[in-house]
C-alpha atoms as one frame of an Amber mdcrd trajectory, in Angstrom:
protein
 -26.600 -88.058  21.359 -29.133 -89.313  23.817 -27.720 -92.099  25.844 -29.506
 -95.497  26.295 -31.950 -95.050  28.748 -31.104 -98.052  30.999 -27.877 -96.307
  31.546 -29.582 -93.004  32.374 -32.258 -94.786  34.529 -29.449 -96.211  36.619
 -27.943 -93.065  37.548 -31.140 -91.338  38.462 -32.589 -93.953  40.179 -29.537
 -94.565  42.142 -29.717 -90.742  43.161 -33.316 -91.233  43.826 -32.503 -93.564
  46.474 -30.091 -91.219  48.344 -31.595 -88.176  48.335 -34.992 -89.211  49.091
 -36.243 -86.054  50.844 -36.822 -87.043  54.572 -39.312 -89.776  53.956 -42.898
 -88.785  53.968 -45.755 -87.900  56.408 -46.652 -91.066  58.475 -50.102 -90.281
  58.738 -51.506 -89.084  55.318 -53.508 -91.415  53.525 -51.373 -92.716  50.404
 -52.458 -91.406  47.126 -53.337 -94.799  44.952 -51.588 -94.413  41.508 -53.471
 -96.448  38.925 -53.461 -94.821  35.281 -55.951 -96.216  32.740 -55.583 -95.609
  28.918 -57.634 -92.633  28.034 -58.641 -94.308  24.832 -60.613 -91.826  21.860
 -58.255 -93.219  19.353 -55.030 -94.762  18.636 -51.372 -94.117  18.915 -48.724
 -94.830  16.241 -44.793 -95.277  17.651 -41.796 -95.236  15.425 -38.492 -94.547
  17.072 -36.848 -98.047  15.522 -34.418 -97.895  14.328 -33.318 -94.922  16.550
 -30.201 -94.114  13.861 -31.191 -94.893  10.377 -28.370 -95.860   7.956 -28.639
 -95.513   4.084 -29.712 -99.285   4.455 -33.074 -98.395   6.004 -34.059 -96.043
   3.399 -37.249 -96.259   1.059 -35.474 -94.657  -1.846 -34.657 -96.647  -4.963
 -30.580 -95.973  -4.856 -30.999 -98.433  -1.970 -30.451-101.846  -3.182 -32.805
-103.174  -0.839 -35.678-100.340  -0.312 -37.437-100.612   3.134 -40.086 -98.248
   5.133 -38.654 -98.264   8.811 -42.625 -99.374   9.276 -45.949 -99.937   8.005
 -49.095 -99.807   9.349 -51.764-101.301   7.249 -55.455-101.227   6.820 -56.309
 -98.659   9.453 -59.809 -98.029   9.679 -61.967 -94.758  10.818 -60.723 -93.651
  13.973 -58.822 -90.855  15.945 -54.491 -91.441  15.546 -51.638 -89.787  17.331
 -48.301 -90.022  15.588 -44.739 -90.032  17.367 -41.938 -90.057  14.758 -38.191
 -89.664  15.656 -34.869 -91.111  14.591 -31.164 -89.877  14.444 -29.299 -89.474
  10.754 -26.420 -91.765  10.595 -26.830 -92.129   6.922 -24.121 -89.789   6.110
 -25.790 -87.446   3.765 -28.992 -85.502   4.185 -32.201 -87.597   4.415 -36.178
 -86.876   4.607 -38.201 -88.674   7.226 -41.990 -88.858   6.494 -45.172 -90.174
   6.742 -46.854 -91.587   3.974 -50.679 -92.064   3.883 -52.098 -94.466   1.250
 -55.048 -96.498   0.278 -56.089 -99.745  -1.967 -59.521 -98.864  -2.241 -59.953
 -95.166  -1.079 -60.232 -92.875   1.886 -60.840 -89.676   3.505 -58.170 -88.048
   5.994 -57.907 -85.081   8.196 -54.950 -83.827   9.771 -55.736 -81.862  12.552
 -52.334 -80.552  13.587 -49.016 -81.445  13.051 -45.587 -80.371  14.225 -41.944
 -80.940  13.110 -38.494 -79.911  14.843 -34.740 -80.425  14.147 -32.417 -78.658
  16.718 -30.981 -75.501  16.118 -27.101 -74.436  16.997 -26.450 -75.750  20.673
 -30.285 -76.552  21.993 -30.893 -79.968  23.733 -31.791 -82.289  21.253 -35.225
 -82.642  23.028 -36.794 -81.293  19.749 -39.559 -78.987  21.704 -40.237 -77.044
  19.117 -42.338 -79.761  17.411 -44.916 -79.576  20.401 -46.682 -75.902  20.334
 -47.395 -76.617  16.755 -48.748 -79.960  17.673 -50.421 -78.894  20.805 -51.184
 -75.389  20.085 -49.376 -74.061  23.116 -46.426 -71.696  23.670 -43.808 -73.257
  25.862 -41.078 -71.568  28.241 -38.637 -73.221  30.445 -38.487 -73.057  34.039
 -35.395 -71.534  34.160 -36.168 -68.910  31.566 -33.339 -70.268  29.254 -35.556
 -71.419  26.255 -38.894 -71.058  24.910 -40.549 -72.420  21.696 -43.720 -70.825
  20.031 -46.836 -71.842  18.159 -46.599 -70.565  14.275 -49.316 -67.781  13.909
 -49.273 -67.367  10.378 -50.521 -69.153   7.317 -50.069 -73.011   7.519 -51.469
 -75.963   5.948 -53.625 -77.427   8.758 -56.447 -78.483   9.655 -56.459 -80.335
   6.188 -58.843 -82.910   4.611 -57.703 -84.936   1.725 -58.837 -88.028  -0.338
 -57.306 -90.990  -1.555 -58.622 -92.763  -4.148 -57.446 -96.175  -4.965 -53.809
 -96.688  -5.121 -53.053 -92.832  -4.366 -50.725 -91.643  -1.408 -50.173 -88.624
   0.347 -47.322 -87.298   2.649 -46.913 -85.434   6.149 -44.409 -83.238   4.754
 -46.736 -81.306   2.484 -48.862 -79.887   5.262 -45.433 -79.028   7.284 -44.500
 -74.735   7.091 -41.118 -75.304   8.383 -40.277 -78.845   7.151 -36.339 -79.459
   5.996 -34.261 -82.195   5.098 -32.193 -83.849   8.330 -28.817 -83.390   8.186
 -26.248 -86.095   8.940 -26.142 -86.969  12.461 -29.041 -84.793  13.789 -32.215
 -85.657  14.792 -35.784 -84.380  14.892 -39.686 -85.005  15.800 -42.730 -85.138
  13.662 -46.177 -85.381  15.800 -49.076 -85.786  14.016 -52.799 -86.024  15.152
 -54.927 -86.995  12.273 -58.371 -88.926  11.609 -59.419 -91.503   9.236 -62.805
 -89.879   8.351 -63.898 -92.689   6.016 -62.455 -95.849   4.366 -59.486 -97.553
   5.458 -55.761 -96.605   5.068 -52.228 -97.582   5.334 -50.109 -95.193   7.524
 -46.389 -95.944   6.697 -42.971 -94.225   8.223 -39.869 -93.780   5.797 -36.777
 -92.275   5.394 -35.668 -91.190   2.171 -32.581 -89.419   0.421 -32.744 -85.739
   0.025 -32.174 -85.039  -3.799 -32.389 -81.413  -5.352 -36.117 -80.802  -4.354
 -37.364 -80.904  -0.759 -39.962 -83.090  -0.547 -39.522 -84.964  -3.909 -40.958
 -88.351  -3.682 -40.262 -89.756  -7.131 -37.309 -91.891  -5.613 -39.465 -93.524
  -3.059 -40.264 -96.995  -3.852 -43.560 -98.065  -3.024 -43.060-101.592  -2.975
 -40.395-101.260  -0.342 -40.162-103.912   2.608 -42.392-103.659   5.090 -39.633
-102.574   7.958 -37.942-104.751  10.509 -37.869-104.521  14.439 -34.334-103.884
  15.259 -33.089-104.529  18.741 -31.027-101.561  19.654 -33.229-100.150  22.570
 -35.480 -98.450  20.659 -39.149 -99.624  19.653 -42.076 -98.808  17.448 -45.569
-100.015  17.041 -49.016 -99.106  17.574 -51.307 -98.926  20.607 -54.853 -99.639
  19.340 -56.760 -98.870  22.510 -55.601 -95.350  23.190 -54.370 -91.812  21.847
 -51.118 -91.266  23.889 -52.925 -90.568  27.188 -53.037 -92.271  30.071 -55.184
 -90.757  33.503 -55.583 -91.372  37.226 -57.079 -89.374  39.506 -55.229 -87.905
  42.673 -57.501 -86.915  45.542 -56.005 -85.043  48.387 -57.551 -83.887  51.748
 -55.738 -81.568  53.804 -56.232 -80.823  57.451 -54.484 -79.190  60.519 -52.254
 -82.067  60.893 -51.323 -82.451  57.380 -47.456 -81.623  57.649 -45.908 -79.090
  55.713 -43.023 -79.710  53.354 -43.338 -83.799  53.570 -44.134 -85.789  50.651
 -47.603 -87.122  50.399 -47.323 -90.963  50.290 -47.947 -92.653  47.366 -49.090
 -96.293  46.408 -47.842 -97.688  43.568 -48.908-101.034  41.807 -46.682-102.601
  39.692 -45.568-106.525  38.581 -43.487-106.315  41.533 -46.188-105.229  43.934
 -49.281-106.076  42.320 -51.186-105.777  45.787 -49.677-101.952  45.980 -46.402
-100.463  47.874 -46.224 -97.288  49.908 -43.258 -95.116  48.745 -42.457 -90.886
  49.215 -42.686 -90.662  45.538 -43.773 -92.510  42.265 -41.594 -93.169  39.053
 -42.872 -92.698  35.665 -41.424 -92.832  32.395 -39.367 -96.597  33.200 -39.624
 -99.888  32.786 -38.567-101.364  36.167 -37.450-104.640  35.034 -35.015-102.773
  32.817 -33.155-100.785  35.909 -30.875-102.591  37.827 -31.992-100.912  41.341
 -34.361-101.621  44.000 -35.876 -98.480  44.028 -37.145 -98.721  40.578 -38.995
-101.878  41.425 -40.486-100.179  44.597 -41.412 -96.833  43.243 -42.483 -97.237
  39.432 -46.247 -96.575  38.673 -45.998 -99.425  36.011 -49.604 -98.975  34.525
 -48.176 -95.546  33.276 -46.775 -97.713  30.528 -48.388 -98.089  27.039 -48.227
-101.514  25.277 -46.837-101.297  21.404 -47.702-103.971  19.106 -45.777-104.334
  15.314 -46.542-106.734  12.778 -43.386-107.771  11.025 -43.027-111.143   9.668
 -39.048-110.943  10.307 -39.922-112.321  13.818 -40.826-116.055  12.468 -37.386
-116.646  11.646 -36.061-116.228  15.164 -37.970-119.122  16.580 -36.562-122.428
  17.845 -36.250-125.738  15.967 -38.925-127.578  18.990 -41.194-124.623  18.955
 -44.560-125.743  17.493 -45.886-123.975  14.317 -48.629-123.316  16.883 -46.855
-121.121  19.385 -45.307-119.217  16.445 -46.593-115.577  15.566 -45.501-112.298
  13.567 -46.225-109.591  16.439 -43.949-107.912  18.493 -45.023-107.233  21.585
 -43.185-104.241  23.076 -44.166-103.756  26.906 -43.390-104.295  30.302 -44.120
-108.197  30.268 -42.318-109.386  27.170 -38.205-109.609  26.578 -36.875-107.430
  23.927 -35.129-110.570  22.315 -34.969-111.242  18.424 -32.322-114.038  18.043
 -30.983-116.282  20.791 -28.526-115.104  23.176 -26.867-117.804  25.598 -27.283
-116.019  28.517 -30.961-116.580  28.172 -32.586-119.353  30.703 -33.524-121.773
  27.430 -32.028-123.643  24.898 -31.507-122.377  21.297 -34.038-124.931  20.083
 -36.627-123.737  22.515 -35.977-120.139  21.652 -39.242-117.769  21.452 -38.553
-114.351  20.398 -40.129-111.698  22.535 -41.208-114.362  24.941 -43.754-113.275
  27.872 -41.959-112.972  30.816 -45.294-112.487  33.809 -47.591-109.906  34.892
 -46.174-110.509  38.770 -42.702-110.930  39.240 -40.139-111.558  42.079 -38.055
-108.380  42.794 -35.715-110.420  44.770 -35.378-112.532  41.397 -36.069-110.309
  38.643 -35.310-111.182  34.990 -32.142-110.639  33.300 -32.437-106.405  32.405
 -30.309-106.733  29.571 -33.712-108.473  27.681 -36.177-106.022  28.886 -37.542
-103.407  26.456 -35.903 -99.912  27.529 -39.552 -97.878  27.710 -39.452 -94.464
  28.162 -43.127 -93.708  27.074 -41.808 -90.487  24.927 -44.754 -88.477  23.628
 -47.319 -89.960  26.008 -49.493 -87.541  28.487 -49.482 -88.373  31.877 -52.958
 -86.916  33.206 -53.332 -85.992  36.553 -56.874 -85.258  37.439 -56.694 -83.367
  40.891 -59.186 -82.863  43.505 -57.687 -81.003  46.583 -59.958 -80.377  49.478
 -58.932 -78.183  52.396 -60.368 -79.093  56.044 -57.738 -76.842  57.554 -58.622
 -73.277  58.840 -55.831 -71.452  57.122 -55.466 -71.533  53.284 -52.860 -74.642
  51.935 -50.714 -75.031  48.957 -50.341 -78.365  47.061 -46.758 -78.625  45.154
 -46.360 -81.019  42.719 -42.554 -81.727  42.240 -40.769 -83.727  39.587 -37.255
 -85.111  40.358 -34.793 -86.095  37.258 -31.402 -85.328  35.413 -31.464 -84.568
  31.793 -35.264 -84.110  31.292 -37.479 -81.178  29.543 -40.846 -82.491  31.014
 -43.586 -80.314  29.731 -46.064 -79.585  32.100 -49.595 -78.193  31.424 -52.002
 -76.792  33.853 -55.694 -77.058  33.061 -58.862 -76.490  34.686 -61.085 -78.880
  35.412 -63.052 -78.761  32.113 -59.581 -79.005  30.162 -59.028 -75.141  29.378
 -55.337 -74.070  29.782 -54.204 -71.859  32.832 -51.436 -69.661  33.550 -48.860
 -71.955  35.505 -48.616 -68.823  38.020 -51.320 -67.715  38.317 -53.858 -70.254
  37.455 -56.104 -68.250  35.601 -56.844 -68.463  31.772 -55.267 -65.117  30.961
 -51.798 -65.361  29.175 -51.949 -69.381  29.145 -48.486 -71.433  28.411 -46.659
 -74.579  29.240 -43.754 -74.837  31.273 -40.683 -77.396  30.649 -38.032 -78.289
  33.357 -35.504 -77.977  31.090 -32.678 -80.504  30.927 -29.687 -79.866  33.304
 -26.658 -82.409  32.635 -24.745 -84.280  35.253 -27.036 -83.107  38.405 -30.450
 -84.069  39.780 -32.981 -81.392  40.284 -35.905 -81.296  42.199 -38.200 -78.775
  40.386 -41.764 -77.519  41.529 -43.880 -77.804  38.316 -47.255 -76.665  39.432
 -48.783 -74.866  42.826 -52.296 -74.626  43.662 -53.766 -72.618  47.046 -56.665
 -73.688  48.574 -58.546 -71.543  50.783 -59.937 -73.127  54.245 -63.135 -75.094
  53.430 -62.388 -75.330  49.509 -62.319 -77.804  47.202 -60.279 -77.333  43.994
 -59.938 -79.203  40.834 -57.331 -79.073  38.000 -56.132 -81.446  35.307 -52.543
 -81.630  34.914 -50.565 -83.288  31.740 -47.187 -84.502  32.437 -45.169 -85.295
  28.818 -41.496 -86.645  28.472 -40.554 -85.286  25.116 -37.957 -87.234  22.959
 -34.288 -88.162  23.508 -34.640 -87.355  26.951 -33.653 -90.023  29.823 -36.540
 -92.362  31.209 -37.462 -92.294  34.870 -38.559 -89.348  37.034 -39.674 -89.197
  40.651 -42.857 -87.687  40.833 -44.151 -86.109  44.231 -46.768 -84.170  45.887
 -46.018 -82.037  49.122 -48.503 -79.737  51.021 -47.383 -76.409  52.314 -48.302
 -72.580  53.452 -46.805 -71.116  50.250 -46.682 -71.884  46.949 -43.214 -73.138
  45.550 -44.022 -72.264  42.079 -43.422 -68.815  41.907 -44.507 -66.150  39.529
 -41.686 -65.230  36.867 -41.235 -62.163  35.248 -41.001 -63.086  31.425 -40.440
 -60.862  28.310 -43.346 -61.355  25.838 -43.438 -64.206  23.380 -42.105 -63.376
  20.355 -44.268 -62.830  17.118 -43.901 -65.798  14.900 -46.037 -64.984  11.670
 -44.134 -65.922   8.872 -41.619 -67.807   7.674 -37.491 -66.378   7.116 -36.148
 -65.520   3.692 -32.278 -65.403   2.865 -31.542 -67.068   5.929 -29.271 -69.841
   4.079 -27.467 -67.382   2.196 -23.825 -67.437   2.394 -20.783 -64.769   1.610
 -17.914 -66.038   0.057 -15.641 -63.015   0.592 -16.558 -61.597  -2.764 -20.058
 -62.446  -3.480 -23.335 -63.720  -1.784 -24.587 -67.295  -3.176 -27.344 -69.557
  -1.674 -28.485 -72.786  -2.621 -31.715 -73.566  -3.651 -33.092 -77.358  -4.825
 -29.773 -78.193  -5.506 -29.171 -75.685  -7.853 -26.509 -73.171  -6.602 -27.363
 -69.402  -7.190 -25.683 -66.399  -7.126 -26.683 -62.634  -6.484 -26.404 -60.164
  -9.306 -26.078 -56.734  -7.046 -26.452 -54.835 -10.610 -29.874 -56.591 -11.572
 -30.830 -57.522  -8.224 -31.596 -61.091  -9.186 -30.255 -64.928  -8.311 -28.594
 -66.498 -11.253 -27.690 -70.242 -11.589 -24.321 -70.866 -11.439 -23.197 -73.857
 -13.404 -21.469 -76.702 -11.798 -19.715 -79.867 -14.034 -21.305 -82.841 -13.437
 -18.664 -84.395 -10.737 -18.785 -81.123  -8.785 -22.568 -81.343  -8.478 -22.747
 -84.969  -7.622 -20.050 -84.502  -4.880 -22.598 -81.735  -3.105 -25.883 -82.708
  -4.093 -26.847 -85.066  -1.113 -25.879 -82.110   1.293 -26.043 -79.148  -0.942
 -27.956 -77.244   1.693 -24.707 -77.522   4.021 -22.212 -76.556   1.456 -20.356
 -73.248   1.664 -18.162 -71.576  -0.495 -15.260 -68.915  -0.216 -13.287 -67.264
  -3.155  -9.682 -67.736  -3.363  -7.730 -66.565  -5.976  -7.393 -69.726  -7.856
 -11.118 -70.225  -7.852 -13.276 -71.427  -4.718 -12.649 -73.642  -1.415 -15.755
 -75.517  -0.577 -16.697 -77.140   2.580 -19.350 -78.837   4.689 -20.574 -76.218
   7.290 -23.984 -78.361   8.589 -22.655 -78.469  12.445 -21.079 -74.931  12.795
 -23.544 -74.011  15.109 -23.597 -77.742  17.225 -20.600 -76.660  19.355 -19.415
 -79.698  21.633 -22.819 -81.551  20.299 -21.104 -82.947  17.539 -20.707 -86.684
  17.340 -17.991 -87.492  15.525 -15.838 -84.688  14.762 -13.365 -86.468  12.594
 -15.698 -86.610   9.860 -16.960 -84.119   7.464 -13.459 -82.574   7.811 -12.293
 -81.779   4.027 -11.913 -78.777   2.320 -12.449 -79.102  -1.687 -10.787 -76.716
  -3.835 -12.296 -75.792  -7.146 -11.184 -73.557 -10.317 -12.979 -70.690 -11.548
 -15.230 -72.867 -13.487 -16.014 -75.030 -10.554 -13.978 -78.163 -11.155 -12.763
 -79.860  -8.211  -8.846 -79.610  -8.378  -7.942 -81.101  -4.759  -8.917 -81.296
  -1.523  -7.574 -81.084   1.976  -8.597 -82.939   5.052  -7.765 -81.815   8.740
  -7.568 -83.480  11.878 -11.034 -82.146  13.127 -14.712 -80.573  12.036 -14.321
 -77.575  10.254 -15.850 -74.533  12.166 -14.951 -72.062   9.434 -13.032 -70.687
   7.201 -12.424 -67.598   5.148 -10.494 -66.109   2.328  -9.825 -62.497   1.495
  -8.791 -63.466  -2.070  -5.180 -64.200  -1.344  -4.914 -66.064   2.286  -7.096
 -68.827   2.981  -7.849 -69.466   6.650  -9.135 -72.435   8.387 -10.672 -73.044
  11.673 -10.304 -76.749  12.356  -8.657 -78.364  15.654  -6.772 -75.359  15.283
  -6.517 -72.598  13.036  -4.707 -72.656   9.977  -3.612 -70.434   6.772  -2.261
 -71.085   3.509  -1.530 -68.930   0.511  -1.137 -71.349  -2.117  -3.698 -74.359
  -0.830  -0.842 -76.645  -0.776   0.904 -75.767   2.652  -1.281 -74.994   5.560
   0.672 -73.582   8.331  -0.929 -73.115  12.142  -1.766 -69.501  13.333  -3.061
 -67.925  16.471  -5.946 -66.324  15.084  -8.737 -66.361  12.414  -9.622 -63.267
  11.208 -12.944 -62.064   9.859 -13.611 -60.625   6.402 -15.929 -58.528   4.937
 -14.852 -58.433   1.631 -12.980 -55.226   1.797 -11.748 -55.327   5.468  -9.916
 -57.733   7.502  -9.959 -57.936  11.198  -8.215 -60.098  13.830  -8.500 -60.413
  17.339  -5.180 -60.550  19.376  -5.713 -61.193  23.199  -8.965 -59.020  23.945
  -7.733 -56.322  21.229  -9.053 -56.018  17.651  -6.750 -55.026  14.647  -7.211
 -54.145  11.204  -4.659 -56.231   8.873  -3.714 -54.318   6.113  -1.025 -55.801
   3.870   0.336 -57.828   6.605   0.474 -54.882   9.110  -1.996 -55.252  11.924
  -3.243 -51.635  13.052  -5.054 -51.793  16.860  -8.532 -50.645  16.791  -9.382
 -48.696  20.259 -12.884 -48.641  21.262 -14.294 -45.786  23.047 -16.673 -48.256
  24.872 -16.553 -51.773  25.579 -14.643 -53.737  23.169 -16.699 -56.455  21.648
 -15.889 -60.013  22.857 -16.556 -61.507  19.389 -17.202 -59.641  15.478 -18.823
 -61.911  12.699 -19.362 -60.448   9.326 -21.262 -60.821   6.091 -20.851 -59.132
   2.856 -19.883 -55.584   3.287 -20.701 -55.509   6.882 -19.265 -56.475  10.277
 -21.270 -56.902  13.445 -21.773 -57.887  17.352 -24.139 -58.380  19.865 -23.837
 -55.151  21.398 -26.444 -55.432  24.396 -28.648 -58.902  24.321 -31.227 -60.733
  26.544 -29.879 -63.577  27.615 -32.885 -65.542  29.035 -36.507 -64.930  29.401
 -36.575 -63.023  32.655 -33.867 -60.460  31.390 -36.306 -58.075  30.542 -34.264
 -55.218  31.374 -31.315 -55.890  28.693 -32.200 -54.234  25.668 -31.750 -56.135
  22.363 -28.825 -53.847  20.513 -27.022 -55.287  17.321 -24.060 -53.197  16.437
 -23.046 -53.160  12.458 -20.130 -51.466  10.468 -18.948 -51.248   6.988 -15.008
 -51.166   8.106 -15.049 -52.202  11.797 -14.076 -48.751  13.443 -17.643 -47.016
  12.513 -20.489 -48.606  14.170 -24.302 -48.001  14.051 -26.506 -49.288  16.698
 -29.874 -51.124  15.703 -32.382 -51.379  18.693 -34.187 -54.510  17.987 -37.852
 -55.572  20.199 -37.343 -55.869  23.798 -37.851 -60.015  23.870 -35.811 -62.969
  24.248 -34.456 -62.771  20.680 -32.413 -65.923  20.056 -29.716 -64.562  17.012
 -29.321 -67.165  14.253 -27.725 -65.121  11.468 -26.881 -61.712   9.908 -27.123
 -61.894   6.054 -27.122 -59.083   3.309 -28.634 -59.471  -0.051 -28.473 -56.335
  -2.201 -28.859 -53.165   0.024 -30.940 -54.680   2.601 -29.507 -56.515   5.776
 -31.715 -59.860   7.290 -31.339 -60.353  11.001 -32.984 -63.692  11.378 -33.401
 -64.928  14.945 -35.334 -67.984  16.297 -38.911 -66.877  15.493 -38.762 -63.676
  13.917 -36.625 -62.156  11.046 -35.879 -57.977  10.752 -34.370 -56.354   7.677
 -32.684 -53.070   7.992 -30.870 -50.775   5.301 -27.166 -51.843   4.907 -24.901
 -48.981   6.707 -22.507 -47.155   4.337 -19.520 -44.907   5.277 -21.023 -42.117
   2.982 -19.947 -39.200   5.456 -17.887 -41.155   7.553 -14.608 -40.538   8.575
 -11.921 -43.254   9.940  -9.352 -41.629  12.488  -5.797 -43.122  12.833  -4.496
 -41.757  15.915  -0.540 -42.447  16.716  -1.098 -45.597  14.760  -4.414 -46.620
  16.387  -7.836 -46.384  14.918 -10.490 -44.879  17.204 -14.095 -46.033  17.222
 -16.030 -43.857  18.637 -19.262 -44.141  20.312 -20.574 -41.090  18.214 -19.030
 -41.411  14.822 -16.769 -39.209  13.500 -18.416 -37.677  10.489 -17.693 -34.746
   7.833 -19.340 -31.302   8.378 -19.351 -28.742   6.313 -16.116 -30.065   4.747
 -14.449 -30.532   8.086 -13.904 -33.674  10.054 -15.949 -33.519  13.169 -14.662
 -36.161  16.269 -15.499 -36.511  19.851 -13.041 -34.830  21.976 -12.978 -36.807
  24.815 -11.224 -40.259  23.361  -9.310 -38.347  20.810  -7.881 -36.035  23.599
  -7.212 -38.802  26.062  -5.361 -40.864  23.443  -3.443 -37.516  22.671  -2.268
 -37.533  25.780  -4.207 -34.231  26.620  -5.959 -33.232  29.760  -9.342 -32.557
  29.101 -11.504 -29.842  30.941 -15.233 -29.147  30.632 -17.454 -26.222  32.115
 -20.809 -27.167  31.505 -22.194 -24.135  32.799 -20.822 -21.799  29.960 -20.604
 -25.077  27.469 -16.497 -24.336  27.269 -14.265 -27.468  26.811 -10.198 -27.472
  26.966  -7.660 -29.330  26.515  -3.960 -28.881  27.303  -0.628 -30.828  25.933
   2.994 -30.249  26.140   2.567 -26.916  27.479  -0.031 -25.662  24.669  -3.412
 -24.913  25.438  -6.942 -24.409  23.592 -10.257 -23.644  24.618 -13.717 -23.750
  22.438 -17.275 -22.963  23.201 -19.944 -24.888  22.318 -21.812 -22.889  18.963
 -19.055 -20.540  18.629 -16.196 -20.221  15.785 -13.744 -18.847  17.909 -11.369
 -20.910  19.813  -8.619 -19.705  22.430  -4.916 -21.095  21.531  -2.718 -20.687
  24.388  -4.994 -17.580  24.792  -5.239 -16.076  21.815  -8.432 -16.041  19.744
  -8.064 -17.982  16.717 -11.502 -18.652  14.260 -12.505 -21.912  13.061 -14.531
 -22.717  10.112 -17.152 -25.168  12.023 -17.980 -24.553  15.623 -18.138 -27.273
  17.932 -21.363 -29.006  18.443 -23.315 -31.406  20.899 -24.461 -34.923  19.524
 -25.742 -38.042  21.447 -24.218 -36.247  24.853 -20.761 -36.017  23.019 -19.329
 -33.009  21.956 -17.794 -32.837  18.381 -14.888 -30.220  17.283 -13.084 -30.195
  14.297 -10.437 -32.808  14.555  -7.514 -30.580  11.994  -7.875 -27.351  13.997
  -7.677 -28.820  17.327  -4.735 -31.727  16.305  -2.529 -28.859  14.667  -3.043
 -26.388  17.685  -1.755 -28.826  19.820   1.064 -29.636  17.414   0.264 -32.433
  15.887   0.487 -33.071  12.147  -2.755 -34.488   9.765  -2.655 -36.724   6.748
  -5.755 -37.323   4.593  -6.223 -40.419   2.251  -8.984 -39.883   0.330  -9.572
 -43.594  -0.881 -10.041 -44.594   2.291 -11.344 -41.554   3.874  -8.749 -41.876
   6.857  -7.478 -38.649   8.962  -4.123 -39.963  10.359  -2.890 -38.114  13.324
   0.520 -37.976  14.730   2.020 -36.377  17.792   5.520 -34.625  17.044   6.159
 -34.050  20.811
């Protein structure tokens, strides 16, 4: 979870004070940093309360339904919305923005973005921005990308509200989903009230069976109070979320290389200006304890929010005249964030004025108490720099723009002077995209985010947009340095993936015996024979138990019925906030009645059952055969409905009737194997970053853990989310694309067990002309035979225990101890592997061979 900006700013700025790079160019003219509001509409921001509980819901099952924020009687104008919070309700909730009108209005949604982090992603919700801005984003380090949806969308969209009607923003989202417990989201909306007047209200609702069902919403819910919790909400009626400043740089031969160009800031501590090597944005200097922020904060970049809330009136002291009271919270640099009275305030309880004005000018040596200042980060606001770079030198010079911070993923968009987006490396309109600084934990990073080379005698103009997304730390140092080289060097990225359609069957799960999924609160089971989904009728108590979180309930088939658990945090890794929650397994009988439960010390990251034994992964791995006694075990197996694999050390074993049979891989042994219905899979080769262009994406799949088939996927940076099976198709879900393939079968394949070890060949053993053919090298090596190969004659030879055999590719005549012997099938080459008849060569080298028709396994044992 995001730390409070106050703590973050202190850590960031203390390091700034220690790590300013070599002062600044003493003779250079200071750049005045004076932001002004761009105008063009109004900005509505709601991140208060920061953590929404069940008491802040507008649903009718809340005894006191409430909006999070209401904005009433808004007139024709352009508006931008920023909406974010954490779900602390304990169940799935749906964040949404309501549009309603008393006398009618016409509203147009121009763009909308929504995102909740997936897996171990940072919680900056960068995925909301491409759809909102219409841009693709790549992280500077190449570890993350976000792509605008290019498929059919519901926006732009214009709708009419007649008297008393309402509509919801979620209806215009292609990727809307409920917010799981202790997760966050970001919703960004650009809309226009074309005519009439409307209310724009922010709400959180309990998720019921159907996503987007608003029948439980109470339109008479309370307006929503300001909660003093280090976050803010309100509206800036003077501007869209854009502040601008002009920066004019003149370079000559005396301009030094590598030193920061001095900046002059004008904040409440330095109204007349202060020259500094860098300027700090996205921070309230009065909230920060360190002097460096008071000396470097731009101040003018911060927007001012107001929010009408009658609850403010209850906080005034008794002696405050009625004429001096109001119901408007002012959330800016110049007001206290206080609601109720605190003895640390410099006045009495009777004199208390909530949200009191401080001053537009302050003494840095006697600042106000930082504990009563607004924790402002200016999230979602674009700091727009209009750059004019003049080079009076006789050689080309380069302007480099740097951001120094920790735990920030600033989005930077380079544009030409007319606003056309550019490629950040070439500064040309071809292949444009935005770059993100990318969050780094626990360390300061000084990243060059823009470089522009200017020839001698030239003047170039650019527009640079810098945005701080949600759940970042506030406070970032900005600097400009002149040099003879571009510090932002071009990088070779793999192509952006195609994001053209939403994914199907991504949320199905395998119980160990059947495929299931939840849909609108109903549990469905896939009928393999009829290829249809059928509803599983749940008893009322079971339905009620799982209803609010059904999308995150997974089941496995046990001998007594089923086991069920909350699985919504499986992919969070170390990002889980409270691991001692959601840590119960429920036991159900065959009719889905709850018969018992077991609570574990930690969150349950996974479980499986082979129909006899239930394995649970919590603080450690456990197993039980009776659902009552759980004993710790060293490992958790992988089960695909037919075969059970277990890893010990670096070796995988097939567990069969409590006997573990080692699997020997001819190639590299997988680090981890996963499973779905009838299939094991692992990433045999996979791109690990956007700059990893040479690595192939190969998913290896197997019906039995021994015979593997490689599936080649596009050479993009594909972030694998899940592999699932429905019917005879395998669905491979990545972050932006989904691929489907036929499910691999064992038809024609043979399992080879040699001296008690299962051999997994790179080229699969198979039946050819009723004979088992195996790749020779691994087979002979595990047999203990020496192997020879003559490429000129196509001859392969082996020797073991004084016996020898020689075979020729394409010939049925072999030589055993020098004697010609006829074979039923000739050796051949497949995938650069020599395939030979297994029984023939085994028996010629003195081995016994047994055949198990049920498992298609040939068991070879050496007798000497």
